[in-house]
Every structure is written in C-alpha cells, then in structure tokens.
Coordinates of C-alpha atoms in Angstrom, one line a residue:
X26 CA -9.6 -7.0 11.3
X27 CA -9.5 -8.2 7.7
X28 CA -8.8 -5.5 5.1
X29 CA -10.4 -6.0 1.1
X30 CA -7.7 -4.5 -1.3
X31 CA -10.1 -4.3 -3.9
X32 CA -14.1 -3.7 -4.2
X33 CA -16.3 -2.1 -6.9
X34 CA -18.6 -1.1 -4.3
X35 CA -19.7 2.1 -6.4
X36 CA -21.0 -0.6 -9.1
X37 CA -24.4 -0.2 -9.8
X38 CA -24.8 -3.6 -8.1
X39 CA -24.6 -1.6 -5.0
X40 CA -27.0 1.7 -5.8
X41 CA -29.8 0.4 -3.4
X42 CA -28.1 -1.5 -0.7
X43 CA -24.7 0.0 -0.1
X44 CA -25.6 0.7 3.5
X45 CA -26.4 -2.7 4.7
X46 CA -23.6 -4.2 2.3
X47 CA -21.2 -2.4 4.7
X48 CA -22.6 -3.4 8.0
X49 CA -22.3 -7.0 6.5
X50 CA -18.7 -6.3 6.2
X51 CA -17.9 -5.0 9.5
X52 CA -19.8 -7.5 11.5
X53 CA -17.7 -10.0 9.2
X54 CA -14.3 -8.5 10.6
X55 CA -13.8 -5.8 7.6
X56 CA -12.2 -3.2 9.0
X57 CA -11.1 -0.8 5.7
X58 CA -11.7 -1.7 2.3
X59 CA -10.3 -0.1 -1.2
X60 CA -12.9 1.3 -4.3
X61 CA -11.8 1.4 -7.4
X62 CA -12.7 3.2 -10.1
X63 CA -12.0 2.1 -13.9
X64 CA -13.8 4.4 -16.4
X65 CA -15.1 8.0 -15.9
X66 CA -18.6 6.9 -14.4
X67 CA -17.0 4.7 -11.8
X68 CA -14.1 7.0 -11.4
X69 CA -16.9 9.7 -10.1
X70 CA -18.5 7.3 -7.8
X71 CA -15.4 6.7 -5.8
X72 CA -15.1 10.4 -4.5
X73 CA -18.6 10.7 -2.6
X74 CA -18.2 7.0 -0.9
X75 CA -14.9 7.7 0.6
X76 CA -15.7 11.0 1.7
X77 CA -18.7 9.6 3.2
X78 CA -17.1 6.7 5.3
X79 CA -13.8 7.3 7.1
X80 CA -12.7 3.6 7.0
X81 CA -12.9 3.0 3.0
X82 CA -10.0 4.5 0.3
X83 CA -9.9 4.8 -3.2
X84 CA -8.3 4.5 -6.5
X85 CA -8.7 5.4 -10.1
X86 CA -7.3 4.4 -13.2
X87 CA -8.7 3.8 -17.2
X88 CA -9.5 0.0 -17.5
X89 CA -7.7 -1.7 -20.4
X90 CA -10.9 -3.2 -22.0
X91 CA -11.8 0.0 -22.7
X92 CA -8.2 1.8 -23.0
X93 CA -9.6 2.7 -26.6
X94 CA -11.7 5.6 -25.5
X95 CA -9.6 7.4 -22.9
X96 CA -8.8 10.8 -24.0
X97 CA -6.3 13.4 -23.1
X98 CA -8.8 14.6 -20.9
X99 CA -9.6 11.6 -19.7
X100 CA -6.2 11.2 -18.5
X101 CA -6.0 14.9 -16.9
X102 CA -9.0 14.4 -14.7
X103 CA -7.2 12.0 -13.1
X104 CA -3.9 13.6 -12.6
X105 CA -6.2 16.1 -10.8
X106 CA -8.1 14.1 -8.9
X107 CA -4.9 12.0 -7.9
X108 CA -4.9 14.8 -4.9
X109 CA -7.1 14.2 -2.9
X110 CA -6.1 12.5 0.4
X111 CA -8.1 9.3 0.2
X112 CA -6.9 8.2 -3.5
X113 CA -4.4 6.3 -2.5
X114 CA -3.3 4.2 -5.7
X115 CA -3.8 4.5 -9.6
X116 CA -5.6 1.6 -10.7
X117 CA -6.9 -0.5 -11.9
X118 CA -4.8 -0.6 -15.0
X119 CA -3.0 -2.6 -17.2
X120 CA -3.5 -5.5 -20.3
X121 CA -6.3 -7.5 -20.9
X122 CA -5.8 -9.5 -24.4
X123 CA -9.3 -11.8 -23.2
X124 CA -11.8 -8.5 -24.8
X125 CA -11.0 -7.4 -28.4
X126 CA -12.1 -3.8 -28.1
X127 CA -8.9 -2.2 -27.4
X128 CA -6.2 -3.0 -29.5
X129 CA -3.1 -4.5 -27.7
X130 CA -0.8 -1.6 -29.1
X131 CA -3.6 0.9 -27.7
X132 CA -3.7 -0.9 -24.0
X133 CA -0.1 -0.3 -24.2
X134 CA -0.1 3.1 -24.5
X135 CA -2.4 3.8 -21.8
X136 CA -0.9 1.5 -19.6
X137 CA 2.5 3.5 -19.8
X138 CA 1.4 6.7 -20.1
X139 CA -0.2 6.1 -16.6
X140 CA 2.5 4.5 -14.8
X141 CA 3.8 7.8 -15.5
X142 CA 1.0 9.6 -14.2
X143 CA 1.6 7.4 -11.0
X144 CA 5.0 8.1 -10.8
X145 CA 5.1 11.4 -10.9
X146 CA 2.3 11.5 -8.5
X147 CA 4.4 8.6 -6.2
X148 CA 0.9 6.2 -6.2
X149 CA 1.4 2.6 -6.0
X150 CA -0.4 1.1 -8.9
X151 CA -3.2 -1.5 -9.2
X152 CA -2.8 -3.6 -11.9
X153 CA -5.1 -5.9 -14.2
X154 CA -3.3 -9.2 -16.0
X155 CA -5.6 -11.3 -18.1
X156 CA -4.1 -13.4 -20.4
X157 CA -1.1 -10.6 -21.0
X158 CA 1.0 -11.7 -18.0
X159 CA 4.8 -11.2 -20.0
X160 CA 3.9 -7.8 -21.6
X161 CA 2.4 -6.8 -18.2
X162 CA 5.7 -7.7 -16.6
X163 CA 7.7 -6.1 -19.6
X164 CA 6.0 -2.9 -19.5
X165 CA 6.2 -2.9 -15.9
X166 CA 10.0 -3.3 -16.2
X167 CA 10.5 -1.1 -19.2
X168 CA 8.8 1.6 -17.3
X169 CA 10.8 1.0 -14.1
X170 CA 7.5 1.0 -11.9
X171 CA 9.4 -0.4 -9.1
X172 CA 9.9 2.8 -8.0
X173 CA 6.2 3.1 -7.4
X174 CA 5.4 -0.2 -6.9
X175 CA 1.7 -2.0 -6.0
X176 CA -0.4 -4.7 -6.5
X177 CA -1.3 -8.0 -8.9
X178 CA -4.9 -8.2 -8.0
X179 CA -6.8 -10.8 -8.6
X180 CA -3.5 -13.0 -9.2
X181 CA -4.2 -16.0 -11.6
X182 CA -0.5 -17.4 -12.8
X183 CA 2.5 -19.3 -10.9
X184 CA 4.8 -19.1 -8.7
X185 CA 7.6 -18.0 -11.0
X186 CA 5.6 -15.1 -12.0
X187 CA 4.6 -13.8 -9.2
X188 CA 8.2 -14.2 -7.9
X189 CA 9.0 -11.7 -10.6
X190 CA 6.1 -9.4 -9.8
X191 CA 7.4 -9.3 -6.4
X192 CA 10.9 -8.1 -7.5
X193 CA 9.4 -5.1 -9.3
X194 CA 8.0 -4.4 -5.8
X195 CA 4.1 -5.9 -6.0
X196 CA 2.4 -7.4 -3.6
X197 CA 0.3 -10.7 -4.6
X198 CA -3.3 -10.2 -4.1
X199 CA -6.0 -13.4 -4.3
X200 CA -9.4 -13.1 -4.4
X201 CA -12.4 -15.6 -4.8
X202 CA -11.0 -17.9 -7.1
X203 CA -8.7 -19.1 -4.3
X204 CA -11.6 -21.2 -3.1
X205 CA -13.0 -22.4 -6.3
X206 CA -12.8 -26.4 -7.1
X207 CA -10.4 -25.0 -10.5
X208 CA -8.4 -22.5 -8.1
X209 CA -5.7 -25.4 -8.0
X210 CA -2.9 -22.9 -9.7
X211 CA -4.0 -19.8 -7.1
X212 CA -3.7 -22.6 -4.5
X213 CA -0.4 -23.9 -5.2
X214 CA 1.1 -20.0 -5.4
X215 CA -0.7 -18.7 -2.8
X216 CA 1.0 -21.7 -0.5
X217 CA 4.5 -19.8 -1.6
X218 CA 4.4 -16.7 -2.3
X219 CA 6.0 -14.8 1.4
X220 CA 3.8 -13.7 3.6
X221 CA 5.0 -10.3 3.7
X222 CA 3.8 -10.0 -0.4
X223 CA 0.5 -11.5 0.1
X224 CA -2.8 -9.3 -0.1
X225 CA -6.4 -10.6 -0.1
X226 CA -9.6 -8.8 -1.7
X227 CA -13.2 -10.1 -3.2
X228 CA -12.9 -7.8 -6.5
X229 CA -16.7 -7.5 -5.7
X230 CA -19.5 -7.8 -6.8
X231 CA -17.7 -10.1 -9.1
X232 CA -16.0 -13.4 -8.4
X233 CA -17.8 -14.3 -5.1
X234 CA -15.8 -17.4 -3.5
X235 CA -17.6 -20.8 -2.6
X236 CA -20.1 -21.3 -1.7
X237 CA -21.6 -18.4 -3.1
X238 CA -19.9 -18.5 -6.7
X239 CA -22.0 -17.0 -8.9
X240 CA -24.0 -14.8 -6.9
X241 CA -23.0 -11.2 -6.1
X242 CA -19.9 -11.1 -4.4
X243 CA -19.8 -8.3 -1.4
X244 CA -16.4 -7.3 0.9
X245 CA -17.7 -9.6 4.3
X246 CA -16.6 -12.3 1.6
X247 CA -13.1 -11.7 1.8
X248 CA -13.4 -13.5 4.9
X249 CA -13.9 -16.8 3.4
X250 CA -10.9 -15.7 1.1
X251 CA -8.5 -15.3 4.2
X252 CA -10.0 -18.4 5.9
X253 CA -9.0 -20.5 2.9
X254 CA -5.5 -18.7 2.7
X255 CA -5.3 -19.3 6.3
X256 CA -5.5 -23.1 5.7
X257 CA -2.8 -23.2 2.5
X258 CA -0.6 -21.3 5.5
X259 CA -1.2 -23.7 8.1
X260 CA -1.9 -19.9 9.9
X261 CA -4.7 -18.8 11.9
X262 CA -7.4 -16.3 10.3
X263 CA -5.9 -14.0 13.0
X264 CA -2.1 -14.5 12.1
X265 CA -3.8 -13.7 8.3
X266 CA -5.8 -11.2 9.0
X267 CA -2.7 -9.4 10.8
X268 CA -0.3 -10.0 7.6
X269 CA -2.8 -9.4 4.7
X270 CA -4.1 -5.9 6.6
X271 CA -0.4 -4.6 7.1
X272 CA 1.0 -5.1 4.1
X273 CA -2.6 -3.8 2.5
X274 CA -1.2 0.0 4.8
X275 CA 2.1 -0.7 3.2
X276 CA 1.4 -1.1 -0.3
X277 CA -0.9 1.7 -0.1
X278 CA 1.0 3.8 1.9
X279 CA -1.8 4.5 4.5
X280 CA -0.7 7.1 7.5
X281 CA -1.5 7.1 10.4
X282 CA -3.8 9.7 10.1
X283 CA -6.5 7.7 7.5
X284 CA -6.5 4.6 10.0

C-alpha cells in the first residue's frame, strides 16, 4: 500500500480525468496520497478534493517562484485555512534561485514568515530546494524548524546534505528522477540515506519516471518510484512500500482517525 507524499492532482492537468486518474492509482497499490497547493488558485482546489475522497490529505503554502506576489492576505487565508482537519502540512515552500521573478531577499521573507505560520500552527513543512540548498538549510536552522519538522521533496543533492536535512528533523523524499538515466546523484543518496527518513512521491503531473519521462506524470507512478528504491535497497517493493507509507503518517502526523 504505497503512499505518494506529494501530487498536484488539482492541476488543471487533471480537470477532466481526475476520476479515472485515481482508480489508476489504487489498482496500482496507492493507498493515500498528499495535494498540494502553491498559489491561491491551487490552494482553493485542494479543499473540495480532500473533502471529496477520504483517502487523500492536503497542504498549502505560497510557492517561492512566485513569493513576490503573496500578500498579507495572502498569508492570512492560510493561517485560517490551516484548520481544517485534512491540511495536514504547510507547503510547498521554500527557495528557488532557478526562476528570476522573485527576488532571493523576497523568497526569504516569505519562506520565514511561514515557517512561522507553521509553527505556530505545529504543521510539518513541505519544502522546495532548487538550486538554494545552503540558504534553504540556513533558514531552516535560523528559524529552528526542527521543532516542526517535514519533508525535502523532490530531493536532488548528496548525501551530506540530506544528512543535515535529516538532523533538522526532515524526511528525504524522491520522486521520478530516481529512475532517470541522469538520476545517478538521487541514486547514490537514496542507497544511504536510513530507511526510517526516506519518503517517495511522483510531484505529478510533472516529472513522470522512465519510461514515461516526459509525459504526464500521475500518483500509480510512484510505483515505479518505489520499485526502483526497492532495488538501490536490495528491499522488496513490500518491505518499501511498508517504510515509505509509515514514515509518510509520521511526518504528517496522520491519526488514526484520517487512515
């Protein structure tokens, strides 16, 4: 029962198809699956899908490509929305220095000021690293998010980093790229990082994993994810599935009661 920490399922990819893109899932062995929500459209999307389907849990967070135009408002729609029983993170957030609409100084800002938000509302946090790894990990630090922790997704860098991650408290999440002929550096960390820190997810529709790379990616993907993980472990897809799934209900703090 193999559980994708991160999907964009209310992407507009998905407006005519959702239905069967979730029976795909389930007859590939996806149990539960996150949606996450990174500007105000998407952030709106997430509220009717996991209220619709008992199985699927959300989060919500401002993006750092577009960290320029979150307001104050902005920022108080999500502290309310934070509530609700099925959010069950803050992300995605965090640096992205690969885009050059949002000045670094900017991202910053909006990346601490909703660690905060997350803090006070005690939601792990799912965060965003592209080409920003050591002011992700500074701000992180600076900010003391350990006390929330949460989860790398989409991990791209080493070993060492991710060993640093996981002292803040992060889990290491891999996605698609983990089978790709240049996934050699997701490979190699993936083979190390302990089992009780690793997560899986597609990040879907984007990054679908070989063979279907460049096509829409969809969550019965993460399946070839874990089977690929499986064979860097030397593990079964079972012995994954069981690891990747239970520290996906740790990390998010899922009760009893939402599983």
């Amino acid at each position: 029962m193999l559980f994708d920490s991160h999907t964009h399922i209310n992407d507009d990819a998905f407006k005519e198809d959702l239905d069967p893109v979730l029976e795909r899932a389930h007859a590939a062995g996806v149990s539960r699956m996150m949606v996450i929500g990174v500007d105000r459209p998407s952030m709106e999307r997430v509220f009717p899908i996991i209220d619709a389907y008992p199985s699927i849990y959300g989060a919500i967070g401002w993006n750092p490509e577009d960290a320029v135009d979150m307001t104050d408002d902005d920022l108080n729609w999500i502290k309310g929305k934070l509530v609700h029983r099925k959010i069950v993170a803050l992300g995605e957030i965090g640096l992205d220095y690969h885009w050059d609409k949002s000045p670094k100084k900017v991202q910053h800002t909006v990346f601490r000021r909703q660690i905060r938000v997350a803090k006070e509302a005690g939601l792990p946090l799912i965060i965003h690293n592209r080409e920003a790894t050591e002011d992700t990990w500074r701000i992180l630090k600076e900010e003391h998010a350990e006390t929330t922790g949460g989860v790398m997704h989409c991990y791209s860098d080493n070993l060492e980093w991710a060993e640093k991650f996981i002292e803040l408290n992060f889990y290491i999440s891999f996605g698609g790229p983990l089978t790709f002929k240049n996934g050699a550096l997701q490979r190699e960390t993936a083979a190390r990082v302990p089992l009780d820190h690793l997560m899986i997810e597609t990040d879907c529709p984007y990054l679908s994993p070989h063979p279907f790379r460049g096509k829409r990616n969809e969550p019965a993907r993460v399946r070839l994810v874990a089977e690929k993980l499986a064979e860097i472990r030397g593990l079964s897809l079972s012995e994954i599935a069981q690891i990747t799934t239970g520290n996906a209900e740790k990390c998010f703090h899922i009760p009893q009661s939402l599983k």
